[in-house]
PDB file of C-alpha atoms in Angstrom:
ATOM      1  CA  MET H   1      34.126 -17.150   5.505  1.00  0.00           C
ATOM      2  CA  PRO H   2      35.038 -13.761   2.604  1.00  0.00           C
ATOM      3  CA  ARG H   3      34.096 -10.488   3.811  1.00  0.00           C
ATOM      4  CA  ILE H   4      30.477  -8.974   2.625  1.00  0.00           C
ATOM      5  CA  PHE H   5      28.738  -5.547   2.092  1.00  0.00           C
ATOM      6  CA  TYR H   6      27.311  -6.432   5.086  1.00  0.00           C
ATOM      7  CA  ASP H   7      29.756  -6.542   7.298  1.00  0.00           C
ATOM      8  CA  ASP H   8      30.333  -2.688   6.627  1.00  0.00           C
ATOM      9  CA  PHE H   9      27.156  -1.877   6.258  1.00  0.00           C
ATOM     10  CA  LYS H  10      26.082  -2.281   9.875  1.00  0.00           C
ATOM     11  CA  ASN H  11      28.676  -0.559  11.148  1.00  0.00           C
ATOM     12  CA  LEU H  12      27.558   2.737   9.381  1.00  0.00           C
ATOM     13  CA  THR H  13      26.332   6.212  10.089  1.00  0.00           C
ATOM     14  CA  GLN H  14      22.470   6.245   9.891  1.00  0.00           C
ATOM     15  CA  GLU H  15      23.187   9.279   8.017  1.00  0.00           C
ATOM     16  CA  LYS H  16      26.207   6.787   5.834  1.00  0.00           C
ATOM     17  CA  MET H  17      23.778   3.766   5.273  1.00  0.00           C
ATOM     18  CA  SER H  18      20.786   5.991   4.139  1.00  0.00           C
ATOM     19  CA  LYS H  19      23.475   7.461   1.116  1.00  0.00           C
ATOM     20  CA  SER H  20      24.466   3.840   0.887  1.00  0.00           C
ATOM     21  CA  ILE H  21      20.104   2.368  -0.164  1.00  0.00           C
ATOM     22  CA  SER H  22      20.188   5.323  -1.937  1.00  0.00           C
ATOM     23  CA  ASP H  23      22.851   4.045  -4.317  1.00  0.00           C
ATOM     24  CA  MET H  24      21.407   0.519  -4.504  1.00  0.00           C
ATOM     25  CA  THR H  25      18.120   2.002  -5.408  1.00  0.00           C
ATOM     26  CA  PHE H  26      19.351   3.322  -8.405  1.00  0.00           C
ATOM     27  CA  ALA H  27      21.609   0.345  -9.501  1.00  0.00           C
ATOM     28  CA  TYR H  28      18.616  -1.418  -9.416  1.00  0.00           C
ATOM     29  CA  ASN H  29      16.997  -0.083 -12.288  1.00  0.00           C
ATOM     30  CA  GLU H  30      18.271   3.254 -12.100  1.00  0.00           C
ATOM     31  CA  THR H  31      15.209   4.482  -9.497  1.00  0.00           C
ATOM     32  CA  LYS H  32      16.371   7.442  -7.243  1.00  0.00           C
ATOM     33  CA  VAL H  33      15.126   7.923  -4.426  1.00  0.00           C
ATOM     34  CA  PRO H  34      16.783  10.324  -2.298  1.00  0.00           C
ATOM     35  CA  ALA H  35      18.831   9.737   0.995  1.00  0.00           C
ATOM     36  CA  LYS H  36      17.109  11.614   2.927  1.00  0.00           C
ATOM     37  CA  HIS H  37      13.708   9.375   2.440  1.00  0.00           C
ATOM     38  CA  TYR H  38      15.611   6.020   3.629  1.00  0.00           C
ATOM     39  CA  LYS H  39      17.699   8.870   6.772  1.00  0.00           C
ATOM     40  CA  ALA H  40      13.622   9.283   8.012  1.00  0.00           C
ATOM     41  CA  MET H  41      12.588   5.420   7.541  1.00  0.00           C
ATOM     42  CA  LEU H  42      15.591   4.199   9.597  1.00  0.00           C
ATOM     43  CA  GLY H  43      15.524   7.497  12.008  1.00  0.00           C
ATOM     44  CA  LYS H  44      11.509   5.513  12.592  1.00  0.00           C
ATOM     45  CA  GLN H  45      11.010   4.661  16.222  1.00  0.00           C
ATOM     46  CA  ILE H  46      10.531   0.482  16.179  1.00  0.00           C
ATOM     47  CA  GLU H  47       7.020   1.411  17.398  1.00  0.00           C
ATOM     48  CA  GLU H  48       6.093   2.770  14.403  1.00  0.00           C
ATOM     49  CA  VAL H  49       7.647  -0.101  12.241  1.00  0.00           C
ATOM     50  CA  MET H  50       6.625  -2.411  14.596  1.00  0.00           C
ATOM     51  CA  GLU H  51       2.437  -0.914  13.920  1.00  0.00           C
ATOM     52  CA  THR H  52       3.110  -2.088  11.089  1.00  0.00           C
ATOM     53  CA  ALA H  53       4.678  -5.851  11.098  1.00  0.00           C
ATOM     54  CA  THR H  54       1.499  -6.305  13.811  1.00  0.00           C
ATOM     55  CA  SER H  55      -1.035  -4.835  11.638  1.00  0.00           C
ATOM     56  CA  VAL H  56       0.481  -7.953   8.783  1.00  0.00           C
ATOM     57  CA  LYS H  57       0.210 -10.528  11.224  1.00  0.00           C
ATOM     58  CA  LEU H  58      -3.362  -9.673  11.949  1.00  0.00           C
ATOM     59  CA  VAL H  59      -4.505  -9.504   8.451  1.00  0.00           C
ATOM     60  CA  GLU H  60      -2.537 -13.042   8.276  1.00  0.00           C
ATOM     61  CA  VAL H  61      -4.340 -14.255  11.107  1.00  0.00           C
ATOM     62  CA  ILE H  62      -7.550 -12.960   9.466  1.00  0.00           C
ATOM     63  CA  TYR H  63      -6.858 -14.409   6.302  1.00  0.00           C
ATOM     64  CA  ASN H  64      -6.155 -17.364   7.395  1.00  0.00           C
ATOM     65  CA  THR H  65      -9.421 -17.787   9.349  1.00  0.00           C
ATOM     66  CA  LEU H  66     -11.470 -16.344   5.939  1.00  0.00           C
ATOM     67  CA  THR H  67      -9.844 -18.916   3.751  1.00  0.00           C
ATOM     68  CA  SER H  68     -10.678 -22.180   6.074  1.00  0.00           C
ATOM     69  CA  LEU H  69     -14.349 -20.846   6.446  1.00  0.00           C
ATOM     70  CA  LYS H  70     -14.542 -20.825   2.388  1.00  0.00           C
ATOM     71  CA  LYS H  71     -13.554 -23.438   2.214  1.00  0.00           C
ATOM     72  CA  GLU H  72     -15.934 -25.407   4.937  1.00  0.00           C
ATOM     73  CA  SER H  73     -18.463 -24.102   3.578  1.00  0.00           C
ATOM     74  CA  PRO H  74     -18.487 -21.363   0.399  1.00  0.00           C
ATOM     75  CA  ARG H  75     -22.327 -20.483   0.548  1.00  0.00           C
ATOM     76  CA  LEU H  76     -22.340 -20.119   3.983  1.00  0.00           C
ATOM     77  CA  PHE H  77     -19.118 -18.093   4.011  1.00  0.00           C
ATOM     78  CA  PHE H  78     -20.817 -15.663   0.741  1.00  0.00           C
ATOM     79  CA  GLN H  79     -23.735 -14.706   2.911  1.00  0.00           C
ATOM     80  CA  ALA H  80     -22.229 -14.394   6.278  1.00  0.00           C
ATOM     81  CA  LEU H  81     -20.234 -11.499   4.045  1.00  0.00           C
ATOM     82  CA  LEU H  82     -23.665 -10.228   2.271  1.00  0.00           C
ATOM     83  CA  LEU H  83     -25.321  -9.344   5.333  1.00  0.00           C
ATOM     84  CA  LEU H  84     -22.300  -7.907   7.156  1.00  0.00           C
ATOM     85  CA  ASP H  85     -22.140  -5.737   4.692  1.00  0.00           C
ATOM     86  CA  LEU H  86     -25.772  -4.874   4.180  1.00  0.00           C
ATOM     87  CA  GLY H  87     -25.494  -4.446   8.493  1.00  0.00           C
ATOM     88  CA  ILE H  88     -27.671  -7.644   9.079  1.00  0.00           C
ATOM     89  CA  LYS H  89     -27.096  -9.663  11.875  1.00  0.00           C
ATOM     90  CA  PRO H  90     -28.115 -13.215  11.573  1.00  0.00           C
ATOM     91  CA  ASN H  91     -29.902 -13.578  13.937  1.00  0.00           C
ATOM     92  CA  SER H  92     -32.901 -10.631  13.458  1.00  0.00           C
ATOM     93  CA  LEU H  93     -33.282 -11.544   9.664  1.00  0.00           C
ATOM     94  CA  THR H  94     -36.817 -11.433   8.651  1.00  0.00           C
ATOM     95  CA  ALA H  95     -38.364 -13.672   6.257  1.00  0.00           C
ATOM     96  CA  GLU H  96     -38.008 -11.254   3.630  1.00  0.00           C
ATOM     97  CA  GLN H  97     -34.611 -10.861   4.458  1.00  0.00           C
ATOM     98  CA  TYR H  98     -33.867 -14.724   4.495  1.00  0.00           C
ATOM     99  CA  GLN H  99     -35.719 -14.878   1.279  1.00  0.00           C
ATOM    100  CA  ALA H 100     -33.782 -12.504  -0.529  1.00  0.00           C
ATOM    101  CA  LEU H 101     -30.684 -13.841   0.922  1.00  0.00           C
ATOM    102  CA  THR H 102     -31.218 -17.901  -0.104  1.00  0.00           C
ATOM    103  CA  VAL H 103     -31.951 -16.137  -3.866  1.00  0.00           C
ATOM    104  CA  THR H 104     -28.478 -13.716  -4.267  1.00  0.00           C
ATOM    105  CA  SER H 105     -27.501 -16.565  -2.381  1.00  0.00           C
ATOM    106  CA  ASP H 106     -28.395 -18.920  -5.969  1.00  0.00           C
ATOM    107  CA  MET H 107     -27.824 -16.000  -8.229  1.00  0.00           C
ATOM    108  CA  TYR H 108     -24.647 -15.377  -6.983  1.00  0.00           C
ATOM    109  CA  GLU H 109     -23.784 -19.263  -7.248  1.00  0.00           C
ATOM    110  CA  ALA H 110     -25.807 -19.876 -10.798  1.00  0.00           C
ATOM    111  CA  ASN H 111     -23.900 -17.015 -12.139  1.00  0.00           C
ATOM    112  CA  LYS H 112     -20.324 -18.542 -11.095  1.00  0.00           C
ATOM    113  CA  LEU H 113     -19.613 -14.956 -10.346  1.00  0.00           C
ATOM    114  CA  PRO H 114     -15.836 -15.282  -9.887  1.00  0.00           C
ATOM    115  CA  LYS H 115     -15.370 -12.506  -7.127  1.00  0.00           C
ATOM    116  CA  VAL H 116     -17.312 -11.325  -3.945  1.00  0.00           C
ATOM    117  CA  LEU H 117     -16.299  -8.120  -3.400  1.00  0.00           C
ATOM    118  CA  ASP H 118     -17.354  -5.050  -5.520  1.00  0.00           C
ATOM    119  CA  ARG H 119     -15.695  -4.761  -9.155  1.00  0.00           C
ATOM    120  CA  ASP H 120     -14.812  -0.877  -7.538  1.00  0.00           C
ATOM    121  CA  ILE H 121     -12.976  -2.338  -4.596  1.00  0.00           C
ATOM    122  CA  LEU H 122     -10.683  -4.605  -6.943  1.00  0.00           C
ATOM    123  CA  SER H 123      -9.872  -1.995  -9.141  1.00  0.00           C
ATOM    124  CA  TRP H 124      -9.400   0.749  -6.343  1.00  0.00           C
ATOM    125  CA  PHE H 125      -6.676  -2.067  -5.187  1.00  0.00           C
ATOM    126  CA  ASN H 126      -5.027  -2.601  -8.778  1.00  0.00           C
ATOM    127  CA  ASP H 127      -4.822   0.529  -9.684  1.00  0.00           C
ATOM    128  CA  THR H 128      -2.933   1.188  -6.443  1.00  0.00           C
ATOM    129  CA  MET H 129      -0.622  -1.383  -7.259  1.00  0.00           C
ATOM    130  CA  LYS H 130      -0.558  -0.870 -10.661  1.00  0.00           C
ATOM    131  CA  HIS H 131       0.289   3.391 -10.330  1.00  0.00           C
ATOM    132  CA  GLY H 132       0.807   3.994  -6.579  1.00  0.00           C
ATOM    133  CA  LEU H 133      -0.592   6.908  -5.267  1.00  0.00           C
ATOM    134  CA  ALA H 134      -0.218   8.784  -8.396  1.00  0.00           C
TER     135      ALA H 134
END
């Protein structure tokens, strides 16, 4: 089997690895990322790295659950999100709140709104995706 770059890369010191990653990043799109950034990332304790992976996994589990619930009953899913957002527990709904919940759900369905989340929240996400933290 022919020798590949990774064979040598995995044996580099943390400092040389950082420099090599910086060079690879620049070669991709002439993006300059200092080697010290990669050195700091490579120097993180495994717990810090695992915390992110664990968080992503938990989000995936919740996402899959919510997707299943939405598919099962879009109307009840919307109502549950609305109550959650309003801080109202379903078992303590008053008659007025139930009426408002029903009318709001009807309006949501009649207007065929594409998103459940507030437009500002979606804009924050999209702006961060497009522009980063700047």
